[in-house]
CSV table of C-alpha atoms in Angstrom, one decimal:
chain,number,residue,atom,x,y,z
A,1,UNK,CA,-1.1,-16.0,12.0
A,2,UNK,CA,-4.2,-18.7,11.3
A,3,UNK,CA,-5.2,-17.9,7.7
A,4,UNK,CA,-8.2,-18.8,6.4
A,5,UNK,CA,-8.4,-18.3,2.7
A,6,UNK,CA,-12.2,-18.6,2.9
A,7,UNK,CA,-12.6,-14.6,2.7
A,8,UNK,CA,-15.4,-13.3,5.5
A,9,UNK,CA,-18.0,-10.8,3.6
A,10,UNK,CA,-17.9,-7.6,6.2
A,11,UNK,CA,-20.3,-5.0,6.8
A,12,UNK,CA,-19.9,-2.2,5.1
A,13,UNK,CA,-18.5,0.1,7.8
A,14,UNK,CA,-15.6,-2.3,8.1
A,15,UNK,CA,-13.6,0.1,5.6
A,16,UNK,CA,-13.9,2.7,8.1
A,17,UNK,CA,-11.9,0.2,11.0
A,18,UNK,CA,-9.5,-0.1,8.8
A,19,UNK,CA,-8.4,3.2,8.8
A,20,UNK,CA,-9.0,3.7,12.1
A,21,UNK,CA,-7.1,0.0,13.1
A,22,UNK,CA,-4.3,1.0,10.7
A,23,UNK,CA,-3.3,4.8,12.5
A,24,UNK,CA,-3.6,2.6,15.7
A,25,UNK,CA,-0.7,0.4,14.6
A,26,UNK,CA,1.1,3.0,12.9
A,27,UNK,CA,1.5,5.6,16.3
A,28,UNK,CA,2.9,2.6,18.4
A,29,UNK,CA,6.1,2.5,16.7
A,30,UNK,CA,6.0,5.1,13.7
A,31,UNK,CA,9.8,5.5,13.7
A,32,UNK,CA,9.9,1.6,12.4
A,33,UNK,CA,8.0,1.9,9.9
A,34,UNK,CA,9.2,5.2,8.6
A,35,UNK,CA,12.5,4.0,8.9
A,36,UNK,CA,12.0,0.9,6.6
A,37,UNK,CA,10.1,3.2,4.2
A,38,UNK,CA,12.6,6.0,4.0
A,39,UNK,CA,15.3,3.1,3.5
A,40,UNK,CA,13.6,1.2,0.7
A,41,UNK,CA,12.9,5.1,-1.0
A,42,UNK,CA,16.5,5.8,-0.9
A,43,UNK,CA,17.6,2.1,-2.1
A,44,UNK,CA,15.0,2.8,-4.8
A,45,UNK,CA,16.6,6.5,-5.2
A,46,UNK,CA,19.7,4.9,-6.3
A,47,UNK,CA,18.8,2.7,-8.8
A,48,UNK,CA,16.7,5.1,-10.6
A,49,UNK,CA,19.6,6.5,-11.4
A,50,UNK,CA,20.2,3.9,-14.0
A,51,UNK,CA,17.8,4.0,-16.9
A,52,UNK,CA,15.3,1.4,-17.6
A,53,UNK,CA,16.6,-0.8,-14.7
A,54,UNK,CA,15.6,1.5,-11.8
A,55,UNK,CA,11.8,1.1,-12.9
A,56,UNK,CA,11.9,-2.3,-13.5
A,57,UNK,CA,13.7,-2.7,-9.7
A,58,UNK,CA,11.2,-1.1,-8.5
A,59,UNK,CA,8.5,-3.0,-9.7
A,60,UNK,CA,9.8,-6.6,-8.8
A,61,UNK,CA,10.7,-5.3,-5.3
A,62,UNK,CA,7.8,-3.6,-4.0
A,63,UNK,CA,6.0,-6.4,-3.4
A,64,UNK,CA,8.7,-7.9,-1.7
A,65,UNK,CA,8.4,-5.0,0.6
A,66,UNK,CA,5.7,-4.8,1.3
A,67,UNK,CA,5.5,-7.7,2.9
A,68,UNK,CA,8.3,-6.7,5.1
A,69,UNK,CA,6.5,-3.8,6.1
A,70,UNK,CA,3.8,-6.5,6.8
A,71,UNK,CA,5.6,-8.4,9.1
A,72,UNK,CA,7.5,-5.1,10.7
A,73,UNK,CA,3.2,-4.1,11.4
A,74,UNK,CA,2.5,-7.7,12.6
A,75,UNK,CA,5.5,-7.0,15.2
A,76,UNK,CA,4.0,-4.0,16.4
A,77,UNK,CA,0.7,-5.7,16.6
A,78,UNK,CA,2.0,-8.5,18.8
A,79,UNK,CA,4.4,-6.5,21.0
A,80,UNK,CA,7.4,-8.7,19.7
A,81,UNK,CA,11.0,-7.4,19.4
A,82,UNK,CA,12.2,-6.6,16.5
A,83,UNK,CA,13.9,-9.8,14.5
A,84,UNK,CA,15.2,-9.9,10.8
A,85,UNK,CA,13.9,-13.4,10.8
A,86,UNK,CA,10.8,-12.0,11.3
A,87,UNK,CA,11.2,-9.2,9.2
A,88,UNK,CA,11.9,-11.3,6.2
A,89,UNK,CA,9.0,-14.1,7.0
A,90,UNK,CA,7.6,-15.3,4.2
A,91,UNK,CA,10.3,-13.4,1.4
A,92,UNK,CA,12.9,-16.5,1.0
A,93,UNK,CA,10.6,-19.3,0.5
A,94,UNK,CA,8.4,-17.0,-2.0
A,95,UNK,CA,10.3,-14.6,-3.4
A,96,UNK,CA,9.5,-16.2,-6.8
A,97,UNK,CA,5.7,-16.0,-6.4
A,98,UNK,CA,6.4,-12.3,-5.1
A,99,UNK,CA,8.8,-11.1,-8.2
A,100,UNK,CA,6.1,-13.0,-10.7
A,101,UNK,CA,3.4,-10.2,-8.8
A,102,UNK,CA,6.0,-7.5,-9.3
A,103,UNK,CA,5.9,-8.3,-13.1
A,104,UNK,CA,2.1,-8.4,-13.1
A,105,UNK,CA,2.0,-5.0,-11.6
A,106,UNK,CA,4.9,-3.6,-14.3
A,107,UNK,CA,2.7,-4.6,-16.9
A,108,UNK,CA,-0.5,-3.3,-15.6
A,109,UNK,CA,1.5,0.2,-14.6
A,110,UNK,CA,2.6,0.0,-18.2
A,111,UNK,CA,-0.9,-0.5,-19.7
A,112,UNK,CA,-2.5,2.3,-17.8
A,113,UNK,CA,0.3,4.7,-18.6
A,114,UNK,CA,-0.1,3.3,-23.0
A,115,UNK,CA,-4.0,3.8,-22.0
A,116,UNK,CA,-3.2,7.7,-20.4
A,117,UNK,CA,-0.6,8.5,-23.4
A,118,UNK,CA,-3.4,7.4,-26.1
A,119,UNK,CA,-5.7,9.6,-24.4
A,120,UNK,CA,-3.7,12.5,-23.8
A,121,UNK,CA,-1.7,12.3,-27.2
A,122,UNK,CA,2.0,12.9,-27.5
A,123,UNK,CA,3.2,14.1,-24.1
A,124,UNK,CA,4.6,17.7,-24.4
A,125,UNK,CA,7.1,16.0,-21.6
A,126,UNK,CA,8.3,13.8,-23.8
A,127,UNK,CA,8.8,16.5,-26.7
A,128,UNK,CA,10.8,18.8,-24.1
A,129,UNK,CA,7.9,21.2,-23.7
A,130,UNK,CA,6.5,21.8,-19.7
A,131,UNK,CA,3.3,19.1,-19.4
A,132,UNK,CA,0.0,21.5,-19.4
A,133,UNK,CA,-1.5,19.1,-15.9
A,134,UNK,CA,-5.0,21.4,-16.9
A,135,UNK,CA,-4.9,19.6,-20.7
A,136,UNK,CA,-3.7,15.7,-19.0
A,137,UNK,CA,-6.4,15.8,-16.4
A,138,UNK,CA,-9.4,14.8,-18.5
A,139,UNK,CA,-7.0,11.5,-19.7
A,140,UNK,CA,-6.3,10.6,-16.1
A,141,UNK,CA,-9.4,11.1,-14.5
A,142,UNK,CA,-10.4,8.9,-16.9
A,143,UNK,CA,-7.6,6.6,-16.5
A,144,UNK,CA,-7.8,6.3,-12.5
A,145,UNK,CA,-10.9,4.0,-12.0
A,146,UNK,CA,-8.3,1.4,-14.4
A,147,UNK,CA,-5.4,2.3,-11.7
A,148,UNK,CA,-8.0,2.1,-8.7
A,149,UNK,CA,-8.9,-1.3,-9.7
A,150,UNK,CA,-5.9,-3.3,-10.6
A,151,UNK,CA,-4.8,-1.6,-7.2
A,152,UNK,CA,-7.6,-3.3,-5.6
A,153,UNK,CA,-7.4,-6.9,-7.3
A,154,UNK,CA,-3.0,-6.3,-6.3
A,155,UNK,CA,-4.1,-5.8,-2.4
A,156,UNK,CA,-4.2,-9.2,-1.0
A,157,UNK,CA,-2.1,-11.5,-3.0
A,158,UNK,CA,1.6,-10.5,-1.4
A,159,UNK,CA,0.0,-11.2,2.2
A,160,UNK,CA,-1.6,-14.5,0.4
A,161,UNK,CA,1.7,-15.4,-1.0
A,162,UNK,CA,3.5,-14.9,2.1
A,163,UNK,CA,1.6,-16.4,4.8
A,164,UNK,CA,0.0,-19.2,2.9
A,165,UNK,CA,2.8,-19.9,0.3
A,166,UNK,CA,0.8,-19.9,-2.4
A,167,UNK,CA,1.2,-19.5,-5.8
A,168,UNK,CA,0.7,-16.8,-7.7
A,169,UNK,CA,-2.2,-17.9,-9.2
A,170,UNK,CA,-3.8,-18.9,-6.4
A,171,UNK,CA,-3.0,-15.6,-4.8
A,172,UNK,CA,-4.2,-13.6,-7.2
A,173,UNK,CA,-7.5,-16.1,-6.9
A,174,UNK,CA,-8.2,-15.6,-3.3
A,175,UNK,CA,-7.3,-11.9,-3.1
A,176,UNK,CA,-10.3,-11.4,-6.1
A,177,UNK,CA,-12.6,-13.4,-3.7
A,178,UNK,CA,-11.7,-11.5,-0.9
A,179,UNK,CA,-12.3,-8.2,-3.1
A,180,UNK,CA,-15.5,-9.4,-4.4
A,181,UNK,CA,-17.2,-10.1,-1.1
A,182,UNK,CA,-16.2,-7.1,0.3
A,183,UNK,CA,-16.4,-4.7,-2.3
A,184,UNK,CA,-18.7,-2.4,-0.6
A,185,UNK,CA,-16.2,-2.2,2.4
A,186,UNK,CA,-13.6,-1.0,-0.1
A,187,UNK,CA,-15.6,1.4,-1.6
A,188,UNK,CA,-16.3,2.9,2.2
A,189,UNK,CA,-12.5,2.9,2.9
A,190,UNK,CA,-11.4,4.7,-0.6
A,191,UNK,CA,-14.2,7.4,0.0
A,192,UNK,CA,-13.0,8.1,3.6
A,193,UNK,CA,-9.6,7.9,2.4
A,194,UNK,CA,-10.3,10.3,0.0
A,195,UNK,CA,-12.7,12.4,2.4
A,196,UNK,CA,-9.2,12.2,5.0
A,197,UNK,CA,-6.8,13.3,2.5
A,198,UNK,CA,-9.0,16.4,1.0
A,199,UNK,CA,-9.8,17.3,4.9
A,200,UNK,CA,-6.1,16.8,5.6
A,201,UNK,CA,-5.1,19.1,2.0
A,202,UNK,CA,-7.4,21.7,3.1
A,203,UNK,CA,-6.0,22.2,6.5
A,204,UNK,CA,-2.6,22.1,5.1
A,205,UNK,CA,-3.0,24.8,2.1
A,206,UNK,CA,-4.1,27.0,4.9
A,207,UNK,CA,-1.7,26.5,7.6
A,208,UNK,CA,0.7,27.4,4.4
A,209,UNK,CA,-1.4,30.4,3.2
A,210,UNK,CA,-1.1,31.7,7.2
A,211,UNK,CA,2.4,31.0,7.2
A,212,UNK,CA,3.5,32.2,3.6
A,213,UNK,CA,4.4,29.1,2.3
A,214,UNK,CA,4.9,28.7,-1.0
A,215,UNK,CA,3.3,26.1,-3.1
A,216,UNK,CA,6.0,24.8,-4.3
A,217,UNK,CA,7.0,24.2,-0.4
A,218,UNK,CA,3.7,22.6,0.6
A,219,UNK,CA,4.3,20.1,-2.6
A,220,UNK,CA,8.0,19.5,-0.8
A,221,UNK,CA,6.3,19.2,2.5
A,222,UNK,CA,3.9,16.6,1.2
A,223,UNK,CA,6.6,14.8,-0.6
A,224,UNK,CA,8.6,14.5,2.5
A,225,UNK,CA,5.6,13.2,4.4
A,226,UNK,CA,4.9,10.2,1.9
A,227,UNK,CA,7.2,7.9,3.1
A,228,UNK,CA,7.3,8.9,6.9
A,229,UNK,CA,3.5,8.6,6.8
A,230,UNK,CA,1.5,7.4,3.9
A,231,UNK,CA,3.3,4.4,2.8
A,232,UNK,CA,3.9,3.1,6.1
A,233,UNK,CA,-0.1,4.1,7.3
A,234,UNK,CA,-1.2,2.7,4.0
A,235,UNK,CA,0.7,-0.8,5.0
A,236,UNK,CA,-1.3,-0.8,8.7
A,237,UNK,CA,-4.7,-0.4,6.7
A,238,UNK,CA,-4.0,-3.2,4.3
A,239,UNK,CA,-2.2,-5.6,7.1
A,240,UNK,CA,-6.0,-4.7,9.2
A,241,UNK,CA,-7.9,-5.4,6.3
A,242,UNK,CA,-6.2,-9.0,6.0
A,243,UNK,CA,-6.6,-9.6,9.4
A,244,UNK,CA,-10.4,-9.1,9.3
A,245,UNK,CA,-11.2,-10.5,5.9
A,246,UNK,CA,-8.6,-13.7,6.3
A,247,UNK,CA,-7.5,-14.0,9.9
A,248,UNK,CA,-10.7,-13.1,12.0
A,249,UNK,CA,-10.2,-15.7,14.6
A,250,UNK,CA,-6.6,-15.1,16.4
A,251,UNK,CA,-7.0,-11.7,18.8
A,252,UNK,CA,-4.6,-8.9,18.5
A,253,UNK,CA,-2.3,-8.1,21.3
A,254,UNK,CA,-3.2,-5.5,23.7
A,255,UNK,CA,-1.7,-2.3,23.6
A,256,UNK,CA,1.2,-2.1,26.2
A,257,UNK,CA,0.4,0.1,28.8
A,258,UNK,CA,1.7,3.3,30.0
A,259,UNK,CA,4.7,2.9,32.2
């Protein structure tokens, strides 16, 4: 992939093509990427088990995979069979850089969740009383623009680390740039993100309220669709959004055709 790290500022409407580019990539081999999903969630699964450690794993290795879920949507996007070499492009040579960004995003998880705790007050969770979600929503509403944006300044440095071995610094640099001149294209793609998912709730609640489903059963259903759908759909909207904003000039493959 040609990289240029001199971001392009895109209209607007871009955000809307990179939902759109993303499901594209995502239905030509969904079992892939749901596969590499479900594996990490159950690697992840496991070490949770351990306390302190399993949060801490998870953190240093999600950017790490990420970027394989980057290079598995790359695959897709250039017909090419799959490969572990290609898999794990970019991990070996800057796996430091990427556990550094894992850290980062510990801290920052850690600093919203002090920020939510001092808002909310003493958890009843954490005094063995059921968490009243009506009394916590004010704190995380408030809370969630914080989350939203260190989520935002996070999206481009693994893909800046791995394909253009930078350092973190650097990374982090570049992807604030790329943010920055594109913020309105963001701000499209989180409000039809947001318009999807509501659209999406809606039909579901009453497909369950036809069907009797309980909602304790539509929460299970939704669970069981994150990592089959939305982490591997979210990883073809970021992997677009690099393309566009840092690799414009190399054309994707063509869709195989219909046999």
């Amino acid at each position: 992939m040609a990289v240029s790290l001199q971001a392009r500022t895109l209209p607007a409407l871009a955000g809307w093509s990179w939902i759109s580019g993303g499901f594209a990539l995502f239905r030509r081999n969904p079992p892939l990427l749901a596969a590499l999903s479900v594996s990490y969630l159950v690697v992840l699964t496991v070490m949770s088990a351990i306390p302190v450690i399993g949060p801490v794993f998870e953190a240093l290795t999600l950017p790490a995979f990420m970027v394989i879920l980057f290079n598995a949507v790359r695959m897709i996007e250039m017909n090419a069979d799959l490969s572990r070499d290609v898999l794990m492009h970019g991990l070996e040579k800057n796996y430091r850089a990427l556990v550094q960004l894992g850290v980062l995003q510990l801290v920052s998880q850690q600093i919203v969740g002090v920020l939510a705790a001092v808002l909310v007050g003493t958890p009843d969770g954490l005094a063995g009383k059921p968490v009243d979600l009506a009394a916590v929503a004010p704190a995380l509403l408030m809370v969630s623009p914080l989350a939203l944006l260190l989520g935002v300044l996070l999206w481009f440095p693994p893909l800046l680390i791995s394909k253009c071995d930078l350092p973190l610094s650097k990374a982090l640099f570049f992807g604030l740039v790329g943010v920055v001149r594109n913020i309105k294209v963001f701000g499209v793609f989180f409000l039809a993100v947001l318009m999807l998912m509501t659209a999406a709730l809606m039909f579901i609640t009453t497909i369950g309220a036809f069907l009797g489903v309980t909602e304790g059963g539509l929460s299970m259903l939704l669970f069981v669709a994150a990592p089959f759908v939305f982490l591997p759909l979210n990883a073809a909207c970021v992997y677009v959004s690099f393309r566009q904003v840092f690799a414009p000039d190399e054309a994707p493959a063509p869709e195989p055709a219909d046999e």
